PDB file of C-alpha atoms and ligand atoms in Angstrom:
ATOM      1  CA  MET C  16     -20.294   1.434   2.596  1.00  0.00           C
ATOM      2  CA  SER C  17     -20.766   1.190  -1.278  1.00  0.00           C
ATOM      3  CA  GLY C  18     -19.976  -3.056  -1.342  1.00  0.00           C
ATOM      4  CA  LYS C  19     -16.820  -2.076  -2.332  1.00  0.00           C
ATOM      5  CA  ILE C  20     -13.706  -4.617  -1.114  1.00  0.00           C
ATOM      6  CA  LEU C  21     -11.461  -1.968   0.715  1.00  0.00           C
ATOM      7  CA  VAL C  22      -7.764  -2.720   0.364  1.00  0.00           C
ATOM      8  CA  PRO C  23      -5.306  -1.104   3.012  1.00  0.00           C
ATOM      9  CA  ALA C  24      -2.653  -0.972   0.363  1.00  0.00           C
ATOM     10  CA  ASP C  25       0.034   1.525  -1.044  1.00  0.00           C
ATOM     11  CA  LEU C  26      -1.405   2.978  -4.401  1.00  0.00           C
ATOM     12  CA  GLN C  27       2.344   4.418  -4.959  1.00  0.00           C
ATOM     13  CA  GLU C  28       3.577   0.467  -5.477  1.00  0.00           C
ATOM     14  CA  ILE C  29       0.445  -0.649  -7.293  1.00  0.00           C
ATOM     15  CA  CYS C  30       1.031   2.542  -9.762  1.00  0.00           C
ATOM     16  CA  ILE C  31       4.915   1.485  -9.964  1.00  0.00           C
ATOM     17  CA  LEU C  32       3.558  -2.084 -11.108  1.00  0.00           C
ATOM     18  CA  PHE C  33       0.629  -0.850 -13.447  1.00  0.00           C
ATOM     19  CA  GLU C  34       3.684   1.681 -15.372  1.00  0.00           C
ATOM     20  CA  ASP C  35       5.945  -1.449 -15.648  1.00  0.00           C
ATOM     21  CA  SER C  36       5.532  -3.057 -18.858  1.00  0.00           C
ATOM     22  CA  SER C  37       8.235  -5.680 -18.609  1.00  0.00           C
ATOM     23  CA  CYS C  38       6.904  -9.239 -19.115  1.00  0.00           C
ATOM     24  CA  GLU C  39       9.351 -10.680 -16.828  1.00  0.00           C
ATOM     25  CA  HIS C  40       7.769  -9.318 -13.953  1.00  0.00           C
ATOM     26  CA  ARG C  41       4.407  -9.847 -12.284  1.00  0.00           C
ATOM     27  CA  GLY C  42       2.316  -7.871  -9.874  1.00  0.00           C
ATOM     28  CA  TYR C  43      -0.219  -9.161  -7.585  1.00  0.00           C
ATOM     29  CA  LEU C  44      -2.958  -7.613  -4.901  1.00  0.00           C
ATOM     30  CA  ASP C  45      -3.906  -9.284  -2.400  1.00  0.00           C
ATOM     31  CA  LEU C  46      -7.037  -8.413  -1.336  1.00  0.00           C
ATOM     32  CA  LYS C  47      -6.740  -9.442   1.858  1.00  0.00           C
ATOM     33  CA  THR C  48      -3.903  -8.001   3.636  1.00  0.00           C
ATOM     34  CA  GLY C  49      -3.337  -5.309   0.860  1.00  0.00           C
ATOM     35  CA  GLU C  50       0.136  -7.324   0.412  1.00  0.00           C
ATOM     36  CA  ILE C  51       1.570  -6.944  -3.585  1.00  0.00           C
ATOM     37  CA  ILE C  52       3.670 -10.082  -4.515  1.00  0.00           C
ATOM     38  CA  GLN C  53       5.918  -9.520  -7.311  1.00  0.00           C
ATOM     39  CA  ILE C  54       7.138 -12.352  -9.507  1.00  0.00           C
ATOM     40  CA  PHE C  55      10.119 -12.008 -11.268  1.00  0.00           C
ATOM     41  CA  ASP C  56      10.740 -14.642 -14.167  1.00  0.00           C
ATOM     42  CA  ASP C  57      14.305 -14.008 -14.255  1.00  0.00           C
ATOM     43  CA  ILE C  58      15.988 -13.466 -11.115  1.00  0.00           C
ATOM     44  CA  MET C  59      13.647 -15.579  -8.686  1.00  0.00           C
ATOM     45  CA  ASP C  60      14.702 -19.210  -8.795  1.00  0.00           C
ATOM     46  CA  THR C  61      12.295 -21.596  -9.702  1.00  0.00           C
ATOM     47  CA  GLU C  62      11.409 -22.863  -6.212  1.00  0.00           C
ATOM     48  CA  GLU C  63      10.051 -19.132  -5.213  1.00  0.00           C
ATOM     49  CA  LYS C  64       8.662 -18.529  -8.130  1.00  0.00           C
ATOM     50  CA  GLN C  65       6.688 -21.759  -7.968  1.00  0.00           C
ATOM     51  CA  GLU C  66       5.456 -21.238  -4.724  1.00  0.00           C
ATOM     52  CA  LEU C  67       4.304 -18.102  -5.581  1.00  0.00           C
ATOM     53  CA  ASP C  68       2.757 -18.833  -8.451  1.00  0.00           C
ATOM     54  CA  ASP C  69       1.030 -21.537  -6.901  1.00  0.00           C
ATOM     55  CA  LYS C  70      -0.053 -19.498  -3.949  1.00  0.00           C
ATOM     56  CA  VAL C  71      -1.507 -16.940  -6.895  1.00  0.00           C
ATOM     57  CA  ASP C  72      -3.144 -19.179  -8.491  1.00  0.00           C
ATOM     58  CA  GLU C  73      -5.018 -20.702  -5.676  1.00  0.00           C
ATOM     59  CA  GLY C  74      -6.706 -17.561  -4.735  1.00  0.00           C
ATOM     60  CA  SER C  75      -7.117 -16.197  -8.072  1.00  0.00           C
ATOM     61  CA  GLY C  76     -10.019 -14.519  -9.180  1.00  0.00           C
ATOM     62  CA  GLU C  77     -10.725 -14.339  -5.208  1.00  0.00           C
ATOM     63  CA  ARG C  78      -7.927 -12.773  -3.040  1.00  0.00           C
ATOM     64  CA  TYR C  79      -5.335 -12.386  -5.601  1.00  0.00           C
ATOM     65  CA  ILE C  80      -5.735 -10.062  -8.621  1.00  0.00           C
ATOM     66  CA  ALA C  81      -3.200  -9.544 -11.153  1.00  0.00           C
ATOM     67  CA  ILE C  82      -2.135  -5.867 -11.848  1.00  0.00           C
ATOM     68  CA  PRO C  83      -2.520  -5.132 -15.489  1.00  0.00           C
ATOM     69  CA  ASN C  84       0.310  -3.609 -17.221  1.00  0.00           C
ATOM     70  CA  ALA C  85       0.890  -0.495 -18.973  1.00  0.00           C
ATOM     71  CA  GLU C  86       0.268  -0.760 -23.249  1.00  0.00           C
ATOM     72  CA  SER C  87       2.984   0.152 -24.933  1.00  0.00           C
ATOM     73  CA  TYR C  88       0.842   2.314 -27.178  1.00  0.00           C
ATOM     74  CA  GLU C  89      -0.393   4.224 -24.505  1.00  0.00           C
ATOM     75  CA  GLY C  90       2.974   5.108 -23.362  1.00  0.00           C
ATOM     76  CA  TYR C  91       3.310   6.737 -26.408  1.00  0.00           C
ATOM     77  CA  GLN C  92       0.159   8.176 -26.331  1.00  0.00           C
ATOM     78  CA  ASP C  93       1.175   9.842 -23.212  1.00  0.00           C
ATOM     79  CA  MET C  94       4.307  10.535 -25.015  1.00  0.00           C
ATOM     80  CA  GLU C  95       2.422  12.951 -27.414  1.00  0.00           C
ATOM     81  CA  ASP C  96       0.223  14.139 -24.620  1.00  0.00           C
ATOM     82  CA  PHE C  97       2.680  15.907 -23.062  1.00  0.00           C
ATOM     83  CA  ILE C  98       4.716  17.156 -26.232  1.00  0.00           C
ATOM     84  CA  GLU C  99       1.543  19.375 -27.060  1.00  0.00           C
ATOM     85  CA  THR C 100       1.627  21.081 -23.294  1.00  0.00           C
ATOM     86  CA  VAL C 101       5.041  22.113 -24.289  1.00  0.00           C
ATOM     87  CA  LYS C 102       5.443  25.804 -25.407  1.00  0.00           C
ATOM     88  CA  ASP C 103       8.981  26.602 -26.150  1.00  0.00           C
ATOM     89  CA  VAL C 104       8.520  25.920 -29.663  1.00  0.00           C
ATOM     90  CA  LYS C 105      11.911  24.690 -30.796  1.00  0.00           C
ATOM     91  CA  HIS C 106      11.999  22.322 -27.878  1.00  0.00           C
ATOM     92  CA  LYS C 107       8.366  20.639 -29.188  1.00  0.00           C
ATOM     93  CA  GLU C 108       9.382  19.720 -32.510  1.00  0.00           C
ATOM     94  CA  LYS C 109      12.958  18.296 -31.070  1.00  0.00           C
ATOM     95  CA  LEU C 110      10.657  16.166 -29.421  1.00  0.00           C
ATOM     96  CA  TYR C 111       8.302  15.418 -32.184  1.00  0.00           C
ATOM     97  CA  ASN C 112      10.961  13.987 -34.092  1.00  0.00           C
ATOM     98  CA  SER C 113      12.349  11.952 -31.499  1.00  0.00           C
ATOM     99  CA  ILE C 114       9.023   9.726 -31.015  1.00  0.00           C
ATOM    100  CA  SER C 115       8.018   9.836 -34.926  1.00  0.00           C
ATOM    101  CA  ARG C 116      11.222   6.871 -35.825  1.00  0.00           C
ATOM    102  CA  LYS C 117      12.195   4.095 -34.247  1.00  0.00           C
ATOM    103  CA  GLY C 118      13.138   3.385 -29.970  1.00  0.00           C
ATOM    104  CA  ALA C 119      10.750   6.228 -29.431  1.00  0.00           C
ATOM    105  CA  PHE C 120      10.813   5.779 -25.563  1.00  0.00           C
ATOM    106  CA  ARG C 121      14.914   6.129 -25.370  1.00  0.00           C
ATOM    107  CA  ARG C 122      14.799   9.090 -28.075  1.00  0.00           C
ATOM    108  CA  PHE C 123      12.338  11.119 -25.971  1.00  0.00           C
ATOM    109  CA  LYS C 124      14.193  10.839 -22.920  1.00  0.00           C
ATOM    110  CA  ASP C 125      17.263  11.417 -24.338  1.00  0.00           C
ATOM    111  CA  VAL C 126      16.103  14.741 -25.555  1.00  0.00           C
ATOM    112  CA  LEU C 127      14.271  15.165 -22.077  1.00  0.00           C
ATOM    113  CA  ASN C 128      17.624  14.903 -20.425  1.00  0.00           C
ATOM    114  CA  SER C 129      18.768  18.378 -21.509  1.00  0.00           C
ATOM    115  CA  TYR C 130      15.531  20.075 -19.871  1.00  0.00           C
ATOM    116  CA  PRO C 131      15.757  19.817 -16.462  1.00  0.00           C
ATOM    117  CA  LYS C 132      12.631  21.334 -15.922  1.00  0.00           C
ATOM    118  CA  GLU C 133      10.817  20.044 -18.723  1.00  0.00           C
ATOM    119  CA  ARG C 134      11.977  16.530 -17.683  1.00  0.00           C
ATOM    120  CA  GLU C 135      10.486  17.035 -14.352  1.00  0.00           C
ATOM    121  CA  ARG C 136       7.469  18.280 -15.977  1.00  0.00           C
ATOM    122  CA  TRP C 137       7.353  15.189 -17.673  1.00  0.00           C
ATOM    123  CA  PHE C 138       7.502  12.887 -14.488  1.00  0.00           C
ATOM    124  CA  LYS C 139       4.705  14.180 -13.203  1.00  0.00           C
ATOM    125  CA  PHE C 140       2.655  14.127 -15.721  1.00  0.00           C
ATOM    126  CA  LYS C 141       3.197  10.592 -16.191  1.00  0.00           C
ATOM    127  CA  ASP C 142       2.519   9.802 -12.922  1.00  0.00           C
ATOM    128  CA  GLU C 143      -0.926  11.639 -13.393  1.00  0.00           C
ATOM    129  CA  LYS C 144      -1.911   9.306 -16.275  1.00  0.00           C
ATOM    130  CA  VAL C 145      -0.477   5.892 -14.851  1.00  0.00           C
ATOM    131  CA  MET C 146      -2.960   7.399 -11.413  1.00  0.00           C
ATOM    132  CA  GLU C 147      -5.414   8.409 -13.819  1.00  0.00           C
ATOM    133  CA  ARG C 148      -5.603   4.531 -15.460  1.00  0.00           C
ATOM    134  CA  VAL C 149      -5.114   2.805 -12.050  1.00  0.00           C
ATOM    135  CA  ASN C 150      -7.918   4.150 -10.564  1.00  0.00           C
ATOM    136  CA  GLU C 151     -10.028   3.528 -13.406  1.00  0.00           C
ATOM    137  CA  TRP C 152      -9.007  -0.150 -13.259  1.00  0.00           C
ATOM    138  CA  LEU C 153     -10.028  -0.356  -9.781  1.00  0.00           C
ATOM    139  CA  GLU C 154     -13.176   0.989 -10.153  1.00  0.00           C
ATOM    140  CA  GLU C 155     -13.944  -1.595 -12.946  1.00  0.00           C
ATOM    141  CA  GLU C 156     -12.467  -4.030 -10.371  1.00  0.00           C
ATOM    142  CA  GLY C 157     -14.738  -2.627  -7.399  1.00  0.00           C
ATOM    143  CA  ILE C 158     -11.632  -1.935  -5.286  1.00  0.00           C
ATOM    144  CA  GLU C 159     -11.522   0.653  -2.808  1.00  0.00           C
ATOM    145  CA  ILE C 160      -8.271   1.431  -1.585  1.00  0.00           C
ATOM    146  CA  ILE C 161      -7.488   2.562   1.667  1.00  0.00           C
ATOM    147  CA  PRO C 162      -4.463   4.372   2.191  1.00  0.00           C
ATOM    148  CA  GLN C 163      -1.870   2.682   3.555  1.00  0.00           C
ATOM    149  CA  LYS C 164       0.786   5.127   4.579  1.00  0.00           C
ATOM    150  CA  PHE C 165      -1.095   7.709   7.245  1.00  0.00           C
ATOM    151  CA  ILE C 166      -0.767   5.451   9.956  1.00  0.00           C
ATOM    152  CA  GLU C 167       1.736   3.172  11.260  1.00  0.00           C
ATOM    153  CA  ILE C 168       1.368   0.318  12.735  1.00  0.00           C
ATOM    154  CA  ARG C 169       4.146  -1.569  14.459  1.00  0.00           C
ATOM    155  CA  GLU C 170       3.294  -5.217  16.123  1.00  0.00           C
ATOM    156  CA  VAL C 171       5.282  -5.538  19.123  1.00  0.00           C
ATOM    157  CA  SER C 172       6.201  -7.386  22.008  1.00  0.00           C
ATOM    158  CA  PHE C 173       4.848  -7.368  25.833  1.00  0.00           C
ATOM    159  CA  ARG C 174       8.492  -7.271  26.325  1.00  0.00           C
ATOM    160  CA  GLU C 175       9.288  -4.263  24.218  1.00  0.00           C
ATOM    161  CA  ILE C 176       6.331  -2.583  25.504  1.00  0.00           C
ATOM    162  CA  SER C 177       7.964  -3.418  29.461  1.00  0.00           C
ATOM    163  CA  GLU C 178      11.515  -2.090  28.927  1.00  0.00           C
ATOM    164  CA  SER C 179      10.220   0.533  27.304  1.00  0.00           C
ATOM    165  CA  THR C 180      11.377   4.086  29.434  1.00  0.00           C
ATOM    166  CA  GLU C 181       8.995   5.964  27.267  1.00  0.00           C
ATOM    167  CA  ILE C 182       5.758   4.332  28.253  1.00  0.00           C
ATOM    168  CA  GLU C 183       4.535   5.548  31.526  1.00  0.00           C
ATOM    169  CA  GLU C 184       5.265   3.455  34.003  1.00  0.00           C
ATOM    170  CA  SER C 185       1.312   3.638  35.257  1.00  0.00           C
ATOM    171  CA  TRP C 186       0.275   1.714  31.897  1.00  0.00           C
ATOM    172  CA  LYS C 187       2.871  -1.257  32.078  1.00  0.00           C
ATOM    173  CA  GLY C 188       0.553  -2.957  34.552  1.00  0.00           C
ATOM    174  CA  PHE C 189      -2.478  -2.280  31.968  1.00  0.00           C
ATOM    175  CA  GLY C 190      -4.456  -5.609  30.802  1.00  0.00           C
ATOM    176  CA  ALA C 191      -6.603  -8.488  29.682  1.00  0.00           C
ATOM    177  CA  ARG C 192      -8.946  -8.459  32.840  1.00  0.00           C
ATOM    178  CA  GLY C 193     -11.616 -10.665  31.901  1.00  0.00           C
ATOM    179  CA  CYS C 194     -13.973 -12.333  29.373  1.00  0.00           C
ATOM    180  CA  LEU C 195     -17.415 -10.641  28.752  1.00  0.00           C
ATOM    181  CA  LYS C 196     -18.404 -13.805  27.391  1.00  0.00           C
ATOM    182  CA  CYS C 197     -17.262 -16.408  29.377  1.00  0.00           C
ATOM    183  CA  ASP C 198     -16.388 -14.463  32.416  1.00  0.00           C
ATOM    184  CA  SER C 199     -13.238 -16.549  32.261  1.00  0.00           C
ATOM    185  CA  GLU C 200     -10.433 -14.291  34.167  1.00  0.00           C
ATOM    186  CA  ASP C 201      -6.860 -15.722  32.972  1.00  0.00           C
ATOM    187  CA  GLY C 202      -5.082 -17.397  29.581  1.00  0.00           C
ATOM    188  CA  PHE C 203      -6.000 -14.767  27.472  1.00  0.00           C
ATOM    189  CA  LYS C 204      -4.054 -14.372  24.582  1.00  0.00           C
ATOM    190  CA  GLU C 205      -2.425 -10.985  24.333  1.00  0.00           C
ATOM    191  CA  ARG C 206      -1.109  -8.799  21.250  1.00  0.00           C
ATOM    192  CA  TYR C 207       0.450  -5.155  21.704  1.00  0.00           C
ATOM    193  CA  PHE C 208       0.740  -2.641  19.100  1.00  0.00           C
ATOM    194  CA  VAL C 209       2.353   1.094  18.528  1.00  0.00           C
ATOM    195  CA  ILE C 210       0.443   3.535  15.594  1.00  0.00           C
ATOM    196  CA  SER C 211       2.720   6.381  14.930  1.00  0.00           C
ATOM    197  CA  ARG C 212      -0.127   8.604  15.847  1.00  0.00           C
ATOM    198  CA  CYS C 213      -3.709   8.188  17.014  1.00  0.00           C
ATOM    199  CA  PRO C 214      -7.108   8.541  14.883  1.00  0.00           C
ATOM    200  CA  ASP C 215      -8.265  11.747  14.075  1.00  0.00           C
ATOM    201  CA  GLY C 216     -12.094  11.846  13.099  1.00  0.00           C
ATOM    202  CA  GLU C 217     -13.724   9.091  12.452  1.00  0.00           C
ATOM    203  CA  GLU C 218     -13.016   8.333   8.896  1.00  0.00           C
ATOM    204  CA  GLU C 219      -8.738   7.374  10.230  1.00  0.00           C
ATOM    205  CA  GLU C 220     -10.429   4.955  12.743  1.00  0.00           C
ATOM    206  CA  HIS C 221     -12.483   3.249  10.224  1.00  0.00           C
ATOM    207  CA  TRP C 222      -9.322   2.604   8.650  1.00  0.00           C
ATOM    208  CA  LEU C 223      -7.400   1.128  11.736  1.00  0.00           C
ATOM    209  CA  ASP C 224     -10.789  -1.142  12.466  1.00  0.00           C
ATOM    210  CA  GLU C 225     -10.175  -2.358   8.848  1.00  0.00           C
ATOM    211  CA  THR C 226      -6.563  -2.902   8.695  1.00  0.00           C
ATOM    212  CA  MET C 227      -6.406  -4.364  12.135  1.00  0.00           C
ATOM    213  CA  LYS C 228      -8.676  -6.683  11.141  1.00  0.00           C
ATOM    214  CA  LYS C 229      -7.519  -7.340   7.622  1.00  0.00           C
ATOM    215  CA  ARG C 230      -3.849  -7.462   8.255  1.00  0.00           C
ATOM    216  CA  TYR C 231      -3.751  -8.625  12.568  1.00  0.00           C
ATOM    217  CA  GLY C 232      -7.128 -10.786  12.184  1.00  0.00           C
ATOM    218  CA  VAL C 233      -7.883  -8.626  14.763  1.00  0.00           C
ATOM    219  CA  LYS C 234     -11.314  -7.487  16.070  1.00  0.00           C
ATOM    220  CA  HIS C 235     -11.463  -5.415  19.086  1.00  0.00           C
ATOM    221  CA  TYR C 236      -8.555  -3.628  20.544  1.00  0.00           C
ATOM    222  CA  GLY C 237      -8.325  -0.540  22.991  1.00  0.00           C
ATOM    223  CA  ILE C 238      -6.565   2.338  22.122  1.00  0.00           C
ATOM    224  CA  ILE C 239      -5.136   4.366  25.152  1.00  0.00           C
ATOM    225  CA  ALA C 240      -4.184   7.643  24.241  1.00  0.00           C
ATOM    226  CA  GLY C 241      -1.670  10.241  25.974  1.00  0.00           C
ATOM    227  CA  ILE C 242       0.300   7.069  27.477  1.00  0.00           C
ATOM    228  CA  PHE C 243       4.090   8.472  25.149  1.00  0.00           C
ATOM    229  CA  ASN C 244       5.205  12.135  25.274  1.00  0.00           C
ATOM    230  CA  ASP C 245       3.852  12.226  21.709  1.00  0.00           C
ATOM    231  CA  SER C 246       0.541  10.924  19.484  1.00  0.00           C
ATOM    232  CA  ARG C 247       1.636   7.689  19.252  1.00  0.00           C
ATOM    233  CA  GLY C 248      -0.400   5.413  21.122  1.00  0.00           C
ATOM    234  CA  PRO C 249      -0.140   1.690  22.487  1.00  0.00           C
ATOM    235  CA  ILE C 250      -3.031  -0.578  21.177  1.00  0.00           C
ATOM    236  CA  ASN C 251      -3.743  -3.856  23.060  1.00  0.00           C
ATOM    237  CA  SER C 252      -5.923  -6.697  22.067  1.00  0.00           C
ATOM    238  CA  ALA C 253      -6.676  -9.968  23.360  1.00  0.00           C
ATOM    239  CA  VAL C 254      -8.478 -13.537  22.836  1.00  0.00           C
ATOM    240  CA  CYS C 255      -9.819 -15.010  25.432  1.00  0.00           C
ATOM    241  CA  GLY C 256      -7.616 -18.719  25.631  1.00  0.00           C
ATOM    242  CA  LYS C 257     -11.102 -20.252  26.667  1.00  0.00           C
ATOM    243  CA  CYS C 258     -13.709 -19.365  24.353  1.00  0.00           C
ATOM    244  CA  GLY C 259     -12.591 -17.522  21.536  1.00  0.00           C
ATOM    245  CA  SER C 260     -13.905 -15.078  22.558  1.00  0.00           C
ATOM    246  CA  HIS C 261     -12.385 -11.326  21.271  1.00  0.00           C
ATOM    247  CA  ASP C 262     -14.804  -9.403  23.511  1.00  0.00           C
ATOM    248  CA  ILE C 263     -12.424  -9.163  26.633  1.00  0.00           C
ATOM    249  CA  PHE C 264     -12.382  -6.374  29.465  1.00  0.00           C
ATOM    250  CA  PHE C 265      -9.023  -4.745  29.902  1.00  0.00           C
ATOM    251  CA  ASP C 266      -7.916  -2.205  33.124  1.00  0.00           C
ATOM    252  CA  LEU C 267      -4.956  -1.617  35.156  1.00  0.00           C
TER     253      LEU C 267
HETATM  254 ZN1   ZN H  16     -14.353 -16.987  27.313  1.00  0.00          ZN
END
């Protein structure tokens, strides 16, 4: 790809943090896992806060990147821009008045409360503005967010798989049989996952590859479609206990 840092994260969550301009609240994006770390200066106890601060400091600029907060002038600009789009003259005037004095944000919201449709439109308008800024920021930082939510991945235990009544019996004996590197036939460390649906097309397969690597450290895995009675798929992965290779041969 383009040399961008691919991060499997929740864009919506980044937007929420981005929009939050309170200074007691800081957010960091973990570029490795896509996890979002939030530090609440007021609510958290000192120890917990210190621990997170240390973690973030240590990987600052490499693994962790601070999610910027919206500037208050941007928020003000958004209100002005929105008012420009209001068609009803009377309503428009009321909104203009509301932001011309101190406490503009609160007054603006108060006025909108009596116009439910416009209020709805404002939220959408605002979300789009925030999304634009988040995308600009990501672009500057060279980060590309891989949408996280389109396939859910859950790690499960072997027990959960073997006791499941939803999985075809024949699959339950499926597992690691041989290491393709050192020929070892046992001592594999196996892990199991269930994905909410099998990937469809190259892009999704690529996403799954990246996500399995980044989130779980799994470099090779196998999916067997058609085990469940819907589009879910189980994933097997294994590491050779002898040589540490991820290149494992699976069979029934
Ligand atoms: Zn091996």
